[in-house]
């Protein structure tokens, strides 16, 4: 694998269920088996929410809008452009877009991410 | 480790040599031994450059300005706000800030990152 530029213009957007949440995996285990991290983009319309509970660590880097994560303990963390939220694997959190929001996500380990996405798609 | 919000206001900025390049590790192996990725922020003044050659994979997510990476093969990739560059470990690249630039970087594996930074600091 060589150096790769990753933009929202690459790859394809996939809607999450029937919601206005769209994800776009650019560096993933299927395309880049030697990559040590998964990288993608997400877009969420204002008000859309997700429950976040997965076995891999993920970093959300907000590039537009505003995104809030609420932990099981009730703490809320809101990140704006240029800020990031680190989600350790095994935690469980509610999250939602305060505005129309764009994020870059980086997940590790990539093979755990791939297994989880495949299992979720088949559910 | 719980969910963490990461901003440039946290942690401390370290200058790289005598250059106007500043890095700020927020999630690292020393502070968070169970984290599966290292996360930090970098700021570079316009025109500042770095040779990038390291044993870990890194993703640079540009949040402000414009950043160019030139591979050994001579290809140049320029990323602006909201875009990312994936640097596989073991590659060697020149890079520079086209403008005053801010980036979030995510590196893996975190222990390889920590060893590399420690060795570089001692050089």
PDB file of C-alpha atoms in Angstrom:
ATOM      1  CA  UNK A   1       0.000   0.000   0.000  1.00  0.00           C
ATOM      2  CA  UNK A   2       1.276   3.443  -0.931  1.00  0.00           C
ATOM      3  CA  UNK A   3       0.377   6.811   0.513  1.00  0.00           C
ATOM      4  CA  UNK A   4      -3.335   7.500  -0.072  1.00  0.00           C
ATOM      5  CA  UNK A   5      -5.289  10.730  -0.125  1.00  0.00           C
ATOM      6  CA  UNK A   6      -8.774  10.186   1.261  1.00  0.00           C
ATOM      7  CA  UNK A   7     -11.657  12.511   0.480  1.00  0.00           C
ATOM      8  CA  UNK A   8     -15.431  12.368   0.567  1.00  0.00           C
ATOM      9  CA  UNK A   9     -15.376  12.388  -3.238  1.00  0.00           C
ATOM     10  CA  UNK A  10     -13.833   8.911  -3.226  1.00  0.00           C
ATOM     11  CA  UNK A  11     -15.731   5.715  -2.505  1.00  0.00           C
ATOM     12  CA  UNK A  12     -19.475   5.335  -2.140  1.00  0.00           C
ATOM     13  CA  UNK A  13     -21.892   6.576   0.495  1.00  0.00           C
ATOM     14  CA  UNK A  14     -24.093   4.028   2.222  1.00  0.00           C
ATOM     15  CA  UNK A  15     -27.185   5.020   4.182  1.00  0.00           C
ATOM     16  CA  UNK A  16     -27.517   3.524   7.649  1.00  0.00           C
ATOM     17  CA  UNK A  17     -30.966   1.929   7.672  1.00  0.00           C
ATOM     18  CA  UNK A  18     -33.596   4.453   6.589  1.00  0.00           C
ATOM     19  CA  UNK A  19     -31.964   7.319   8.419  1.00  0.00           C
ATOM     20  CA  UNK A  20     -30.175  10.364   7.079  1.00  0.00           C
ATOM     21  CA  UNK A  21     -26.847   8.974   8.221  1.00  0.00           C
ATOM     22  CA  UNK A  22     -24.317   8.102   5.539  1.00  0.00           C
ATOM     23  CA  UNK A  23     -20.999   6.314   5.867  1.00  0.00           C
ATOM     24  CA  UNK A  24     -18.180   5.924   3.380  1.00  0.00           C
ATOM     25  CA  UNK A  25     -15.358   3.489   4.177  1.00  0.00           C
ATOM     26  CA  UNK A  26     -12.254   4.489   2.233  1.00  0.00           C
ATOM     27  CA  UNK A  27      -9.467   2.497   3.850  1.00  0.00           C
ATOM     28  CA  UNK A  28     -10.827  -0.849   4.996  1.00  0.00           C
ATOM     29  CA  UNK A  29      -9.674  -4.419   5.518  1.00  0.00           C
ATOM     30  CA  UNK A  30     -11.314  -5.610   2.288  1.00  0.00           C
ATOM     31  CA  UNK A  31      -9.511  -3.126   0.029  1.00  0.00           C
ATOM     32  CA  UNK A  32      -6.287  -2.718   2.020  1.00  0.00           C
ATOM     33  CA  UNK A  33      -5.518  -5.883   3.991  1.00  0.00           C
ATOM     34  CA  UNK A  34      -2.164  -4.498   5.176  1.00  0.00           C
ATOM     35  CA  UNK A  35      -3.614  -1.235   6.511  1.00  0.00           C
ATOM     36  CA  UNK A  36      -3.394  -0.988  10.301  1.00  0.00           C
ATOM     37  CA  UNK A  37      -6.452   1.270  10.633  1.00  0.00           C
ATOM     38  CA  UNK A  38      -9.835   1.679   8.986  1.00  0.00           C
ATOM     39  CA  UNK A  39     -10.648   5.202   7.790  1.00  0.00           C
ATOM     40  CA  UNK A  40     -13.920   6.575   6.525  1.00  0.00           C
ATOM     41  CA  UNK A  41     -16.243   9.547   6.419  1.00  0.00           C
ATOM     42  CA  UNK A  42     -19.666   9.967   7.985  1.00  0.00           C
ATOM     43  CA  UNK A  43     -22.391  12.545   7.373  1.00  0.00           C
ATOM     44  CA  UNK A  44     -25.419  12.950   9.617  1.00  0.00           C
ATOM     45  CA  UNK A  45     -28.316  15.334   9.203  1.00  0.00           C
ATOM     46  CA  UNK A  46     -29.172  17.474  12.212  1.00  0.00           C
ATOM     47  CA  UNK A  47     -31.010  15.493  14.859  1.00  0.00           C
ATOM     48  CA  UNK A  48     -30.022  12.048  13.618  1.00  0.00           C
ATOM     49  CA  UNK A  49     -28.756   9.771  16.361  1.00  0.00           C
ATOM     50  CA  UNK A  50     -26.828   6.529  16.726  1.00  0.00           C
ATOM     51  CA  UNK A  51     -26.224   4.085  19.528  1.00  0.00           C
ATOM     52  CA  UNK A  52     -22.487   3.405  19.542  1.00  0.00           C
ATOM     53  CA  UNK A  53     -21.448   0.049  20.933  1.00  0.00           C
ATOM     54  CA  UNK A  54     -18.733  -1.928  19.225  1.00  0.00           C
ATOM     55  CA  UNK A  55     -15.684  -4.068  19.962  1.00  0.00           C
ATOM     56  CA  UNK A  56     -13.063  -1.806  18.292  1.00  0.00           C
ATOM     57  CA  UNK A  57     -11.612   1.556  19.298  1.00  0.00           C
ATOM     58  CA  UNK A  58     -12.758   4.484  17.183  1.00  0.00           C
ATOM     59  CA  UNK A  59     -11.763   8.139  16.876  1.00  0.00           C
ATOM     60  CA  UNK A  60     -14.323  10.601  15.497  1.00  0.00           C
ATOM     61  CA  UNK A  61     -12.779  13.797  14.129  1.00  0.00           C
ATOM     62  CA  UNK A  62     -15.503  16.370  13.487  1.00  0.00           C
ATOM     63  CA  UNK A  63     -14.832  18.513  10.416  1.00  0.00           C
ATOM     64  CA  UNK A  64     -18.207  20.281  10.163  1.00  0.00           C
ATOM     65  CA  UNK A  65     -21.151  20.789  12.494  1.00  0.00           C
ATOM     66  CA  UNK A  66     -21.366  19.558  16.054  1.00  0.00           C
ATOM     67  CA  UNK A  67     -21.628  16.064  17.504  1.00  0.00           C
ATOM     68  CA  UNK A  68     -22.532  14.908  21.009  1.00  0.00           C
ATOM     69  CA  UNK A  69     -21.751  11.587  22.683  1.00  0.00           C
ATOM     70  CA  UNK A  70     -23.477  10.638  25.942  1.00  0.00           C
ATOM     71  CA  UNK A  71     -21.896   7.875  27.966  1.00  0.00           C
ATOM     72  CA  UNK A  72     -23.783   5.274  29.978  1.00  0.00           C
ATOM     73  CA  UNK A  73     -22.696   7.274  33.033  1.00  0.00           C
ATOM     74  CA  UNK A  74     -24.599  10.280  31.693  1.00  0.00           C
ATOM     75  CA  UNK A  75     -21.656  12.483  30.797  1.00  0.00           C
ATOM     76  CA  UNK A  76     -22.059  14.373  27.517  1.00  0.00           C
ATOM     77  CA  UNK A  77     -19.165  15.393  25.298  1.00  0.00           C
ATOM     78  CA  UNK A  78     -19.758  17.701  22.318  1.00  0.00           C
ATOM     79  CA  UNK A  79     -17.130  18.086  19.606  1.00  0.00           C
ATOM     80  CA  UNK A  80     -17.025  20.763  16.921  1.00  0.00           C
ATOM     81  CA  UNK A  81     -14.794  21.252  13.884  1.00  0.00           C
ATOM     82  CA  UNK A  82     -11.191  20.265  14.578  1.00  0.00           C
ATOM     83  CA  UNK A  83     -12.078  18.391  17.746  1.00  0.00           C
ATOM     84  CA  UNK A  84     -12.120  14.638  18.269  1.00  0.00           C
ATOM     85  CA  UNK A  85     -13.797  12.031  20.449  1.00  0.00           C
ATOM     86  CA  UNK A  86     -12.073   8.771  21.364  1.00  0.00           C
ATOM     87  CA  UNK A  87     -14.457   5.830  21.830  1.00  0.00           C
ATOM     88  CA  UNK A  88     -12.787   2.800  23.423  1.00  0.00           C
ATOM     89  CA  UNK A  89     -14.052  -0.597  22.328  1.00  0.00           C
ATOM     90  CA  UNK A  90     -16.578  -2.188  24.646  1.00  0.00           C
ATOM     91  CA  UNK A  91     -18.103   1.085  25.807  1.00  0.00           C
ATOM     92  CA  UNK A  92     -21.735   1.892  25.032  1.00  0.00           C
ATOM     93  CA  UNK A  93     -22.876   5.392  24.189  1.00  0.00           C
ATOM     94  CA  UNK A  94     -25.737   7.333  22.673  1.00  0.00           C
ATOM     95  CA  UNK A  95     -24.767  10.003  20.140  1.00  0.00           C
ATOM     96  CA  UNK A  96     -26.447  12.564  17.926  1.00  0.00           C
ATOM     97  CA  UNK A  97     -25.790  15.393  15.481  1.00  0.00           C
ATOM     98  CA  UNK A  98     -26.512  18.854  16.920  1.00  0.00           C
ATOM     99  CA  UNK A  99     -26.312  20.279  13.375  1.00  0.00           C
ATOM    100  CA  UNK A 100     -25.666  18.814   9.938  1.00  0.00           C
ATOM    101  CA  UNK A 101     -22.384  17.138  10.755  1.00  0.00           C
ATOM    102  CA  UNK A 102     -19.410  15.663   8.923  1.00  0.00           C
ATOM    103  CA  UNK A 103     -16.764  13.475  10.533  1.00  0.00           C
ATOM    104  CA  UNK A 104     -13.731  11.416   9.691  1.00  0.00           C
ATOM    105  CA  UNK A 105     -13.598   8.155  11.647  1.00  0.00           C
ATOM    106  CA  UNK A 106     -10.555   5.984  12.255  1.00  0.00           C
ATOM    107  CA  UNK A 107     -11.056   2.507  13.746  1.00  0.00           C
ATOM    108  CA  UNK A 108      -8.748  -0.208  15.009  1.00  0.00           C
ATOM    109  CA  UNK A 109      -8.188  -3.143  14.745  1.00  0.00           C
ATOM    110  CA  UNK A 110      -9.395  -3.095  11.106  1.00  0.00           C
ATOM    111  CA  UNK A 111     -10.283  -6.808  10.996  1.00  0.00           C
ATOM    112  CA  UNK A 112     -12.503  -6.435  14.072  1.00  0.00           C
ATOM    113  CA  UNK A 113     -14.191  -3.460  12.410  1.00  0.00           C
ATOM    114  CA  UNK A 114     -14.774  -5.483   9.221  1.00  0.00           C
ATOM    115  CA  UNK A 115     -16.280  -8.416  11.138  1.00  0.00           C
ATOM    116  CA  UNK A 116     -18.567  -6.114  13.089  1.00  0.00           C
ATOM    117  CA  UNK A 117     -19.810  -4.296   9.978  1.00  0.00           C
ATOM    118  CA  UNK A 118     -20.434  -7.600   8.176  1.00  0.00           C
ATOM    119  CA  UNK A 119     -22.379  -8.981  11.154  1.00  0.00           C
ATOM    120  CA  UNK A 120     -24.421  -5.765  11.464  1.00  0.00           C
ATOM    121  CA  UNK A 121     -25.299  -5.826   7.765  1.00  0.00           C
ATOM    122  CA  UNK A 122     -26.555  -9.394   8.084  1.00  0.00           C
ATOM    123  CA  UNK A 123     -28.653  -8.683  11.170  1.00  0.00           C
TER     124      UNK A 123
ATOM    125  CA  UNK B   1     -10.449   4.107  29.642  1.00  0.00           C
ATOM    126  CA  UNK B   2     -13.711   5.969  29.139  1.00  0.00           C
ATOM    127  CA  UNK B   3     -14.842   8.072  26.226  1.00  0.00           C
ATOM    128  CA  UNK B   4     -12.518  11.059  25.812  1.00  0.00           C
ATOM    129  CA  UNK B   5     -13.004  14.388  24.095  1.00  0.00           C
ATOM    130  CA  UNK B   6      -9.749  15.562  22.537  1.00  0.00           C
ATOM    131  CA  UNK B   7      -9.073  19.195  21.710  1.00  0.00           C
ATOM    132  CA  UNK B   8      -6.060  21.370  21.072  1.00  0.00           C
ATOM    133  CA  UNK B   9      -6.735  23.049  24.426  1.00  0.00           C
ATOM    134  CA  UNK B  10      -5.790  19.834  26.227  1.00  0.00           C
ATOM    135  CA  UNK B  11      -2.245  18.604  26.678  1.00  0.00           C
ATOM    136  CA  UNK B  12       0.900  20.519  25.904  1.00  0.00           C
ATOM    137  CA  UNK B  13       2.449  21.638  22.640  1.00  0.00           C
ATOM    138  CA  UNK B  14       6.004  20.556  21.882  1.00  0.00           C
ATOM    139  CA  UNK B  15       8.112  22.232  19.213  1.00  0.00           C
ATOM    140  CA  UNK B  16       9.874  19.911  16.760  1.00  0.00           C
ATOM    141  CA  UNK B  17      13.510  21.003  16.890  1.00  0.00           C
ATOM    142  CA  UNK B  18      13.779  24.748  16.281  1.00  0.00           C
ATOM    143  CA  UNK B  19      11.080  24.773  13.667  1.00  0.00           C
ATOM    144  CA  UNK B  20       7.600  26.249  13.795  1.00  0.00           C
ATOM    145  CA  UNK B  21       6.093  22.796  13.951  1.00  0.00           C
ATOM    146  CA  UNK B  22       4.226  21.872  17.111  1.00  0.00           C
ATOM    147  CA  UNK B  23       2.821  18.525  18.179  1.00  0.00           C
ATOM    148  CA  UNK B  24       0.472  17.643  20.996  1.00  0.00           C
ATOM    149  CA  UNK B  25      -0.055  13.957  21.852  1.00  0.00           C
ATOM    150  CA  UNK B  26      -3.385  13.557  23.641  1.00  0.00           C
ATOM    151  CA  UNK B  27      -4.047   9.837  23.559  1.00  0.00           C
ATOM    152  CA  UNK B  28      -0.756   7.986  23.818  1.00  0.00           C
ATOM    153  CA  UNK B  29       0.636   4.706  25.131  1.00  0.00           C
ATOM    154  CA  UNK B  30       2.089   6.383  28.237  1.00  0.00           C
ATOM    155  CA  UNK B  31      -1.200   7.916  29.413  1.00  0.00           C
ATOM    156  CA  UNK B  32      -3.599   5.312  28.019  1.00  0.00           C
ATOM    157  CA  UNK B  33      -1.915   1.902  27.818  1.00  0.00           C
ATOM    158  CA  UNK B  34      -5.155   0.208  26.710  1.00  0.00           C
ATOM    159  CA  UNK B  35      -5.826   2.630  23.846  1.00  0.00           C
ATOM    160  CA  UNK B  36      -5.519   0.965  20.458  1.00  0.00           C
ATOM    161  CA  UNK B  37      -4.509   4.160  18.651  1.00  0.00           C
ATOM    162  CA  UNK B  38      -2.416   7.234  19.345  1.00  0.00           C
ATOM    163  CA  UNK B  39      -4.149  10.574  18.702  1.00  0.00           C
ATOM    164  CA  UNK B  40      -2.672  14.044  18.652  1.00  0.00           C
ATOM    165  CA  UNK B  41      -2.742  17.451  17.038  1.00  0.00           C
ATOM    166  CA  UNK B  42      -0.088  19.141  14.895  1.00  0.00           C
ATOM    167  CA  UNK B  43       0.308  22.756  13.841  1.00  0.00           C
ATOM    168  CA  UNK B  44       2.768  23.886  11.178  1.00  0.00           C
ATOM    169  CA  UNK B  45       3.459  27.399  10.012  1.00  0.00           C
ATOM    170  CA  UNK B  46       3.296  27.976   6.269  1.00  0.00           C
ATOM    171  CA  UNK B  47       6.383  26.645   4.513  1.00  0.00           C
ATOM    172  CA  UNK B  48       7.540  24.357   7.294  1.00  0.00           C
ATOM    173  CA  UNK B  49       8.428  20.864   6.114  1.00  0.00           C
ATOM    174  CA  UNK B  50       8.994  17.396   7.566  1.00  0.00           C
ATOM    175  CA  UNK B  51      10.488  14.188   6.281  1.00  0.00           C
ATOM    176  CA  UNK B  52       8.024  11.459   7.187  1.00  0.00           C
ATOM    177  CA  UNK B  53       9.526   8.007   7.631  1.00  0.00           C
ATOM    178  CA  UNK B  54       8.354   5.813  10.466  1.00  0.00           C
ATOM    179  CA  UNK B  55       7.450   2.216  11.277  1.00  0.00           C
ATOM    180  CA  UNK B  56       3.773   2.811  12.167  1.00  0.00           C
ATOM    181  CA  UNK B  57       0.736   3.665  10.039  1.00  0.00           C
ATOM    182  CA  UNK B  58      -0.522   7.223  10.398  1.00  0.00           C
ATOM    183  CA  UNK B  59      -3.587   9.121   9.214  1.00  0.00           C
ATOM    184  CA  UNK B  60      -3.360  12.912   8.902  1.00  0.00           C
ATOM    185  CA  UNK B  61      -6.741  14.657   8.948  1.00  0.00           C
ATOM    186  CA  UNK B  62      -6.336  18.287   7.898  1.00  0.00           C
ATOM    187  CA  UNK B  63      -8.690  20.622   9.760  1.00  0.00           C
ATOM    188  CA  UNK B  64      -7.220  23.969   8.628  1.00  0.00           C
ATOM    189  CA  UNK B  65      -4.860  25.087   5.875  1.00  0.00           C
ATOM    190  CA  UNK B  66      -3.345  22.822   3.249  1.00  0.00           C
ATOM    191  CA  UNK B  67      -0.758  20.066   3.494  1.00  0.00           C
ATOM    192  CA  UNK B  68       1.234  18.305   0.769  1.00  0.00           C
ATOM    193  CA  UNK B  69       2.959  14.919   0.912  1.00  0.00           C
ATOM    194  CA  UNK B  70       5.417  13.916  -1.820  1.00  0.00           C
ATOM    195  CA  UNK B  71       6.210  10.235  -2.107  1.00  0.00           C
ATOM    196  CA  UNK B  72       9.616   8.808  -3.048  1.00  0.00           C
ATOM    197  CA  UNK B  73       8.047   8.074  -6.429  1.00  0.00           C
ATOM    198  CA  UNK B  74       7.458  11.805  -6.906  1.00  0.00           C
ATOM    199  CA  UNK B  75       3.682  11.833  -6.610  1.00  0.00           C
ATOM    200  CA  UNK B  76       2.281  14.772  -4.623  1.00  0.00           C
ATOM    201  CA  UNK B  77      -0.951  14.651  -2.650  1.00  0.00           C
ATOM    202  CA  UNK B  78      -2.403  17.831  -1.169  1.00  0.00           C
ATOM    203  CA  UNK B  79      -5.118  17.676   1.485  1.00  0.00           C
ATOM    204  CA  UNK B  80      -7.283  20.557   2.685  1.00  0.00           C
ATOM    205  CA  UNK B  81      -9.828  20.843   5.496  1.00  0.00           C
ATOM    206  CA  UNK B  82     -11.879  17.682   5.921  1.00  0.00           C
ATOM    207  CA  UNK B  83      -9.518  15.596   3.823  1.00  0.00           C
ATOM    208  CA  UNK B  84      -7.088  12.950   5.036  1.00  0.00           C
ATOM    209  CA  UNK B  85      -3.831  11.314   4.003  1.00  0.00           C
ATOM    210  CA  UNK B  86      -2.988   7.723   4.936  1.00  0.00           C
ATOM    211  CA  UNK B  87       0.729   7.063   5.442  1.00  0.00           C
ATOM    212  CA  UNK B  88       1.561   3.352   5.662  1.00  0.00           C
ATOM    213  CA  UNK B  89       4.439   2.410   7.917  1.00  0.00           C
ATOM    214  CA  UNK B  90       7.763   1.900   6.172  1.00  0.00           C
ATOM    215  CA  UNK B  91       7.116   4.457   3.441  1.00  0.00           C
ATOM    216  CA  UNK B  92       9.272   7.556   3.176  1.00  0.00           C
ATOM    217  CA  UNK B  93       7.872  10.922   2.170  1.00  0.00           C
ATOM    218  CA  UNK B  94       8.628  14.625   2.158  1.00  0.00           C
ATOM    219  CA  UNK B  95       5.829  16.880   3.361  1.00  0.00           C
ATOM    220  CA  UNK B  96       5.180  20.569   3.869  1.00  0.00           C
ATOM    221  CA  UNK B  97       2.524  23.081   4.883  1.00  0.00           C
ATOM    222  CA  UNK B  98       1.195  25.141   1.952  1.00  0.00           C
ATOM    223  CA  UNK B  99      -0.417  27.529   4.471  1.00  0.00           C
ATOM    224  CA  UNK B 100      -0.602  27.711   8.252  1.00  0.00           C
ATOM    225  CA  UNK B 101      -1.958  24.242   8.830  1.00  0.00           C
ATOM    226  CA  UNK B 102      -3.647  22.264  11.587  1.00  0.00           C
ATOM    227  CA  UNK B 103      -4.066  18.496  11.578  1.00  0.00           C
ATOM    228  CA  UNK B 104      -5.281  15.660  13.736  1.00  0.00           C
ATOM    229  CA  UNK B 105      -3.057  12.583  13.494  1.00  0.00           C
ATOM    230  CA  UNK B 106      -3.956   9.038  14.430  1.00  0.00           C
ATOM    231  CA  UNK B 107      -1.190   6.410  14.593  1.00  0.00           C
ATOM    232  CA  UNK B 108      -1.076   2.661  15.070  1.00  0.00           C
ATOM    233  CA  UNK B 109       0.235   0.518  16.711  1.00  0.00           C
ATOM    234  CA  UNK B 110       0.523   2.910  19.678  1.00  0.00           C
ATOM    235  CA  UNK B 111       3.477   1.096  21.284  1.00  0.00           C
ATOM    236  CA  UNK B 112       5.483   1.330  18.049  1.00  0.00           C
ATOM    237  CA  UNK B 113       4.673   5.034  17.898  1.00  0.00           C
ATOM    238  CA  UNK B 114       5.845   5.503  21.503  1.00  0.00           C
ATOM    239  CA  UNK B 115       9.127   3.675  20.882  1.00  0.00           C
ATOM    240  CA  UNK B 116       9.795   5.713  17.764  1.00  0.00           C
ATOM    241  CA  UNK B 117       9.121   9.042  19.484  1.00  0.00           C
ATOM    242  CA  UNK B 118      11.332   8.066  22.434  1.00  0.00           C
ATOM    243  CA  UNK B 119      14.177   7.049  20.102  1.00  0.00           C
ATOM    244  CA  UNK B 120      13.841  10.270  18.082  1.00  0.00           C
ATOM    245  CA  UNK B 121      13.916  12.406  21.214  1.00  0.00           C
ATOM    246  CA  UNK B 122      17.124  10.704  22.303  1.00  0.00           C
ATOM    247  CA  UNK B 123      18.849  11.139  18.936  1.00  0.00           C
TER     248      UNK B 123
END
